[in-house]
Tab-separated table of C-alpha atoms (C1' of nucleotides) in Angstrom:
chain	number	residue	atom	x	y	z
A	434	UNK	CA	12.695	139.157	-136.414
A	435	UNK	CA	12.201	141.424	-139.452
A	436	UNK	CA	9.333	144.600	-138.406
A	437	UNK	CA	7.227	145.080	-141.729
A	438	UNK	CA	8.493	148.574	-140.881
A	439	UNK	CA	11.706	147.677	-141.492
A	440	UNK	CA	11.418	145.517	-144.382
A	441	UNK	CA	9.460	148.456	-146.750
A	442	UNK	CA	11.308	150.934	-145.525
A	443	UNK	CA	14.146	148.303	-147.270
A	444	UNK	CA	11.940	148.434	-150.141
A	445	UNK	CA	13.156	147.630	-154.345
A	446	UNK	CA	15.589	150.179	-155.258
A	447	UNK	CA	18.031	147.639	-157.367
A	448	UNK	CA	21.300	147.051	-155.858
A	449	UNK	CA	23.106	147.789	-158.867
A	450	UNK	CA	21.212	151.244	-159.289
A	451	UNK	CA	21.262	152.497	-155.638
A	452	UNK	CA	23.306	152.050	-152.407
A	453	UNK	CA	21.508	150.441	-149.682
A	454	UNK	CA	21.599	152.894	-147.103
A	455	UNK	CA	22.563	151.041	-143.810
A	456	UNK	CA	19.638	150.664	-142.032
A	457	UNK	CA	18.059	148.861	-145.149
A	458	UNK	CA	21.042	146.672	-145.262
A	459	UNK	CA	20.860	145.308	-142.209
A	460	UNK	CA	17.102	144.228	-142.377
A	461	UNK	CA	18.476	142.636	-145.926
A	462	UNK	CA	21.343	141.283	-145.295
A	463	UNK	CA	19.037	139.137	-142.212
A	464	UNK	CA	16.951	137.569	-144.892
A	465	UNK	CA	20.020	136.669	-146.707
A	466	UNK	CA	21.569	135.645	-144.243
A	467	UNK	CA	18.922	133.178	-143.669
A	468	UNK	CA	19.179	132.072	-146.866
A	469	UNK	CA	22.722	131.834	-146.527
A	470	UNK	CA	23.198	127.812	-145.225
A	471	UNK	CA	22.641	124.702	-147.409
A	472	UNK	CA	20.202	123.069	-145.125
A	473	UNK	CA	17.924	126.756	-145.121
A	474	UNK	CA	17.598	127.262	-148.165
A	475	UNK	CA	16.757	123.726	-149.658
A	476	UNK	CA	13.739	123.543	-146.613
A	477	UNK	CA	13.005	127.518	-148.099
A	478	UNK	CA	12.462	125.131	-151.118
A	479	UNK	CA	10.902	122.815	-150.000
A	480	UNK	CA	8.541	125.337	-148.227
A	481	UNK	CA	8.105	127.431	-151.262
A	482	UNK	CA	7.630	125.205	-154.374
A	483	UNK	CA	5.253	122.618	-151.926
A	484	UNK	CA	2.187	121.694	-154.389
A	485	UNK	CA	-0.403	122.920	-151.404
A	486	UNK	CA	1.278	126.240	-150.675
A	487	UNK	CA	2.066	124.664	-147.364
A	488	UNK	CA	4.505	121.366	-146.125
A	489	UNK	CA	3.741	119.824	-142.841
A	490	UNK	CA	7.348	119.560	-140.392
A	491	UNK	CA	7.128	115.938	-140.698
A	492	UNK	CA	7.395	115.748	-144.116
A	493	UNK	CA	10.551	118.082	-144.316
A	494	UNK	CA	12.742	116.342	-141.295
A	495	UNK	CA	12.896	112.952	-143.434
A	496	UNK	CA	15.079	114.636	-146.561
A	497	UNK	CA	17.629	115.294	-144.131
A	498	UNK	CA	20.100	113.306	-141.958
A	499	UNK	CA	20.617	116.013	-139.407
A	500	UNK	CA	18.150	116.104	-136.130
A	501	UNK	CA	14.943	117.571	-136.322
A	502	UNK	CA	15.763	119.785	-133.386
A	503	UNK	CA	18.101	121.240	-135.772
A	504	UNK	CA	15.574	121.696	-138.441
A	505	UNK	CA	13.160	123.541	-135.862
A	506	UNK	CA	16.284	125.577	-135.262
A	507	UNK	CA	16.652	126.375	-138.712
A	508	UNK	CA	12.779	126.656	-139.414
A	509	UNK	CA	12.801	129.068	-136.668
A	510	UNK	CA	15.611	130.659	-138.449
A	511	UNK	CA	13.572	131.272	-141.694
A	512	UNK	CA	10.431	132.111	-139.447
A	513	UNK	CA	12.054	135.114	-138.193
A	514	UNK	CA	14.086	136.935	-141.494
A	515	UNK	CA	10.331	136.902	-142.078
A	516	UNK	CA	10.374	134.271	-145.146
A	517	UNK	CA	7.973	131.800	-144.067
A	518	UNK	CA	4.907	131.356	-142.028
A	519	UNK	CA	4.183	128.629	-139.306
A	520	UNK	CA	0.741	127.407	-138.213
A	521	UNK	CA	-0.360	124.664	-135.958
A	522	UNK	CA	-3.208	122.389	-137.148
A	523	UNK	CA	-4.209	119.556	-135.160
A	524	UNK	CA	-0.926	117.545	-134.180
A	525	UNK	CA	0.996	119.141	-136.961
A	526	UNK	CA	2.699	122.192	-137.781
A	527	UNK	CA	2.903	123.791	-141.545
A	528	UNK	CA	5.051	125.984	-143.312
A	529	UNK	CA	3.853	127.936	-145.889
A	530	UNK	CA	6.229	131.097	-147.552
A	531	UNK	CA	5.979	134.555	-147.246
A	532	UNK	CA	6.105	135.253	-151.061
A	533	UNK	CA	6.271	139.462	-151.054
A	534	UNK	CA	10.261	139.296	-148.768
A	535	UNK	CA	11.387	137.036	-151.704
A	536	UNK	CA	9.899	138.949	-154.222
A	537	UNK	CA	12.238	142.045	-152.886
A	538	UNK	CA	15.051	140.483	-152.537
A	539	UNK	CA	14.568	139.558	-156.011
A	540	UNK	CA	14.367	142.237	-157.113
A	541	UNK	CA	17.246	143.690	-155.452
A	542	UNK	CA	19.061	141.476	-157.142
A	543	UNK	CA	18.102	142.287	-159.915
A	544	UNK	CA	20.992	143.479	-163.300
A	545	UNK	CA	19.415	145.971	-165.820
A	546	UNK	CA	20.442	145.261	-169.133
A	547	UNK	CA	23.587	146.989	-170.292
A	548	UNK	CA	22.065	150.877	-170.996
A	549	UNK	CA	20.845	150.699	-174.690
A	550	UNK	CA	21.900	154.047	-175.474
B	1405	UNK	CA	34.783	129.283	-153.724
B	1406	UNK	CA	32.411	128.445	-156.226
B	1407	UNK	CA	33.580	126.959	-159.511
B	1408	UNK	CA	31.858	127.845	-163.008
B	1409	UNK	CA	30.499	124.073	-163.310
B	1410	UNK	CA	29.055	124.678	-160.152
B	1411	UNK	CA	27.850	127.636	-160.807
B	1412	UNK	CA	26.042	126.807	-163.812
B	1413	UNK	CA	24.875	123.228	-162.087
B	1414	UNK	CA	22.739	125.315	-159.369
B	1415	UNK	CA	21.296	127.182	-162.422
B	1416	UNK	CA	18.356	128.740	-163.032
B	1417	UNK	CA	14.986	126.920	-161.902
B	1418	UNK	CA	13.320	129.052	-159.496
B	1419	UNK	CA	13.056	128.144	-156.152
B	1420	UNK	CA	8.971	128.051	-155.528
B	1421	UNK	CA	9.207	125.933	-158.697
B	1422	UNK	CA	11.127	123.108	-157.901
B	1423	UNK	CA	13.135	121.930	-154.643
B	1424	UNK	CA	16.723	122.983	-154.702
B	1425	UNK	CA	18.439	119.976	-155.050
B	1426	UNK	CA	21.507	119.301	-152.443
B	1427	UNK	CA	24.484	120.089	-153.993
B	1428	UNK	CA	23.176	123.194	-156.529
B	1429	UNK	CA	21.843	124.483	-152.503
B	1430	UNK	CA	25.628	124.098	-150.917
B	1431	UNK	CA	27.125	126.529	-153.574
B	1432	UNK	CA	24.467	128.434	-153.631
B	1433	UNK	CA	23.922	129.053	-150.041
B	1434	UNK	CA	27.539	129.984	-150.219
B	1435	UNK	CA	26.387	133.621	-152.435
B	1436	UNK	CA	23.647	133.899	-150.304
B	1437	UNK	CA	25.842	134.479	-147.065
B	1438	UNK	CA	28.172	136.476	-148.518
B	1439	UNK	CA	25.455	138.594	-148.612
B	1440	UNK	CA	24.137	138.075	-145.722
B	1441	UNK	CA	26.110	140.569	-143.756
B	1442	UNK	CA	25.462	144.067	-143.219
B	1443	UNK	CA	28.872	145.678	-144.576
B	1444	UNK	CA	28.963	143.338	-147.707
B	1445	UNK	CA	25.252	144.437	-148.604
B	1446	UNK	CA	26.035	147.467	-148.928
B	1447	UNK	CA	29.958	146.850	-150.634
B	1448	UNK	CA	28.015	145.292	-152.812
B	1449	UNK	CA	25.848	147.808	-153.579
B	1450	UNK	CA	28.295	149.950	-153.961
B	1451	UNK	CA	29.769	148.279	-156.234
B	1452	UNK	CA	27.526	146.874	-158.089
B	1453	UNK	CA	25.937	150.853	-158.541
B	1454	UNK	CA	29.177	152.700	-159.846
B	1455	UNK	CA	28.990	155.221	-162.335
B	1456	UNK	CA	31.776	153.545	-163.683
B	1457	UNK	CA	30.479	150.080	-163.284
B	1458	UNK	CA	33.720	149.843	-161.243
B	1459	UNK	CA	34.805	151.313	-158.232
B	1460	UNK	CA	38.353	151.646	-156.043
B	1461	UNK	CA	38.691	150.043	-152.810
B	1462	UNK	CA	39.820	153.686	-151.819
B	1463	UNK	CA	36.737	154.763	-152.170
B	1464	UNK	CA	34.791	152.270	-150.432
B	1465	UNK	CA	37.235	152.377	-147.125
B	1466	UNK	CA	35.680	155.877	-145.968
B	1467	UNK	CA	32.118	155.029	-146.084
B	1468	UNK	CA	32.769	152.762	-143.231
B	1469	UNK	CA	33.901	153.190	-139.557
B	1470	UNK	CA	35.471	149.707	-139.406
B	1471	UNK	CA	39.195	148.961	-140.212
B	1472	UNK	CA	40.866	148.639	-143.974
B	1473	UNK	CA	42.070	145.221	-142.931
B	1474	UNK	CA	38.505	143.906	-142.776
B	1475	UNK	CA	36.935	146.053	-145.821
B	1476	UNK	CA	39.699	143.639	-147.146
B	1477	UNK	CA	38.299	140.413	-145.975
B	1478	UNK	CA	34.711	140.831	-147.077
B	1479	UNK	CA	35.607	142.219	-150.492
B	1480	UNK	CA	37.495	138.527	-150.519
B	1481	UNK	CA	34.059	137.142	-149.245
B	1482	UNK	CA	32.499	138.156	-152.010
B	1483	UNK	CA	35.426	137.811	-154.608
B	1484	UNK	CA	35.398	133.600	-153.802
B	1485	UNK	CA	31.622	133.852	-153.766
B	1486	UNK	CA	31.711	135.002	-157.564
B	1487	UNK	CA	29.875	138.473	-156.873
B	1488	UNK	CA	32.607	140.774	-157.816
B	1489	UNK	CA	36.141	140.539	-159.837
B	1490	UNK	CA	38.824	142.757	-158.390
B	1491	UNK	CA	42.295	144.094	-160.744
B	1492	UNK	CA	44.773	146.402	-159.444
B	1493	UNK	CA	45.841	149.264	-161.638
B	1494	UNK	CA	48.536	151.017	-161.072
B	1495	UNK	CA	48.939	151.831	-157.145
B	1496	UNK	CA	44.662	151.378	-156.765
B	1497	UNK	CA	42.164	147.948	-156.806
B	1498	UNK	CA	39.045	148.281	-158.667
B	1499	UNK	CA	36.364	145.968	-157.873
B	1500	UNK	CA	33.406	145.604	-160.363
B	1501	UNK	CA	30.152	143.635	-160.126
B	1502	UNK	CA	29.726	139.761	-162.182
B	1503	UNK	CA	25.993	140.622	-163.011
B	1504	UNK	CA	25.998	136.716	-163.983
B	1505	UNK	CA	26.029	135.507	-160.651
B	1506	UNK	CA	23.118	137.879	-159.343
B	1507	UNK	CA	20.989	137.606	-162.405
B	1508	UNK	CA	21.042	134.034	-161.069
B	1509	UNK	CA	20.364	134.507	-157.128
B	1510	UNK	CA	17.381	136.860	-159.030
B	1511	UNK	CA	15.885	134.335	-160.752
B	1512	UNK	CA	16.231	131.658	-157.852
B	1513	UNK	CA	14.075	134.023	-155.891
B	1514	UNK	CA	11.673	135.141	-158.227
B	1515	UNK	CA	8.300	134.470	-157.323
B	1516	UNK	CA	5.620	133.859	-160.166
B	1517	UNK	CA	1.736	135.743	-159.630
B	1518	UNK	CA	-1.066	132.895	-157.935
B	1519	UNK	CA	-2.381	130.735	-160.860
B	1520	UNK	CA	-4.710	132.308	-162.741
B	1521	UNK	CA	-6.682	129.311	-163.343
C	907	DC	C1'	-6.516	110.800	-116.891
C	908	DG	C1'	-2.184	108.720	-118.651
C	909	DG	C1'	0.186	108.043	-122.861
C	910	DT	C1'	1.816	108.553	-127.429
C	911	DG	C1'	3.531	111.554	-131.455
C	912	DA	C1'	4.862	115.597	-133.164
C	913	DC	C1'	7.477	119.404	-132.730
C	914	DT	C1'	10.072	123.240	-129.720
C	915	DT	C1'	13.075	125.094	-126.035
C	916	DC	C1'	16.930	124.481	-123.283
C	917	DG	C1'	21.621	123.664	-122.130
C	918	DA	C1'	26.073	122.708	-123.997
C	919	DC	C1'	29.123	122.476	-126.865
C	920	DA	C1'	32.861	122.493	-131.039
C	921	DT	C1'	33.571	125.179	-135.391
C	922	DG	C1'	33.572	129.060	-138.253
C	923	DA	C1'	32.881	134.683	-138.953
C	924	DG	C1'	34.077	139.537	-138.021
C	925	DT	C1'	37.726	142.205	-136.134
C	926	DC	C1'	41.617	144.175	-135.414
C	927	DG	C1'	47.247	145.137	-135.257
C	928	DA	C1'	51.219	144.123	-137.428
C	929	DG	C1'	53.614	142.947	-140.756
C	930	DG	C1'	54.316	141.367	-146.175
C	931	DT	C1'	53.618	143.013	-150.774
C	932	DT	C1'	53.311	145.630	-154.971
C	933	DG	C1'	53.920	149.895	-157.077
C	934	DA	C1'	54.936	154.775	-157.839
C	935	DC	C1'	58.300	158.359	-157.318
C	936	DA	C1'	62.498	160.893	-156.719
D	503	DT	C1'	68.100	152.899	-154.749
D	504	DG	C1'	65.077	154.300	-150.550
D	505	DT	C1'	60.323	155.561	-149.600
D	506	DC	C1'	55.526	155.642	-149.477
D	507	DA	C1'	50.948	154.757	-150.063
D	508	DA	C1'	47.742	150.953	-151.247
D	509	DC	C1'	45.758	146.623	-150.023
D	510	DC	C1'	46.545	142.242	-148.735
D	511	DT	C1'	48.160	138.071	-145.394
D	512	DC	C1'	48.637	136.491	-141.067
D	513	DG	C1'	47.831	135.415	-136.215
D	514	DA	C1'	44.264	135.501	-132.476
D	515	DC	C1'	40.849	137.085	-129.858
D	516	DT	C1'	36.013	137.166	-129.185
D	517	DC	C1'	31.086	136.322	-130.064
D	518	DA	C1'	28.116	133.918	-133.138
D	519	DT	C1'	25.962	129.769	-135.147
D	520	DG	C1'	25.287	124.563	-136.237
D	521	DT	C1'	24.169	120.749	-134.022
D	522	DC	C1'	22.619	117.131	-130.096
D	523	DG	C1'	20.622	115.536	-126.343
D	524	DA	C1'	16.787	116.099	-122.645
D	525	DA	C1'	13.260	117.866	-121.095
D	526	DG	C1'	9.284	120.464	-122.171
D	527	DT	C1'	4.295	121.691	-124.450
D	528	DC	C1'	0.608	120.950	-127.542
D	529	DA	C1'	-3.046	117.799	-128.961
D	530	DC	C1'	-4.828	113.079	-129.934
D	531	DC	C1'	-6.824	108.913	-128.902
D	532	DG	C1'	-7.993	105.043	-125.313
DNA sequence: CGGTGACTTCGACATGAGTCGAGGTTGACA
DNA sequence: TGTCAACCTCGACTCATGTCGAAGTCACCG
């Protein structure tokens, strides 16, 4: 679980600009680790690119050969990393991406062009 | 190990724009997994932000409490993920970041602003 | 109220990953 | 040639993680 405090403490300076302090590294590494599995990466992309901004678990599950139980586990990992949010509506559960953290990770990996003198 | 072919096949469309195909997901997940450890994330940031663009292992090791063996292991993981490159010069080994993959990962995580009608 | 469908949680198992100490390799230097 | 320092590889251990089936919860619908 990543607390908002940890997440913002970890904030924005690009990796290539200054070393990450140890506490921030822990919080950020959790997010990267969550993306460090092919199935979770696909889940994440399916959720983030969903036309309505959200997608039903019942639309995710059939795209994989693994069991629904395992899908559910992976969604939990993404949820606990702060990358997605789930909401139950009627019988179904819908997930949507949380862009803040994605933006933060993207910024972290940003590489400046070679310094132009 | 990520081959150049895999890496470029995985290329550039942001996560939030279209779902990642399964083969690309495998290659990219490996890179994220490599960053998904606090120590490796700190190593990566120390290497990427090194003033001379490179840094000696002997300057990395004392920043941590774990053994040199383990540092070496983590560097290998980053190397095999295609995130860094190592080179032996005289008695020392120097590492430098490989910006291409970093840029690719950053682009993948990029989130567009909400579509302005 | 009971049944059914859509998840999630629980418990168990096999595999993977982080860690270390011991020992190998490479290069400098006397 | 021998020695020493820096780093890597190997083998072993422990703990974390991906996976599944079974059972639980929640909500709709007869």
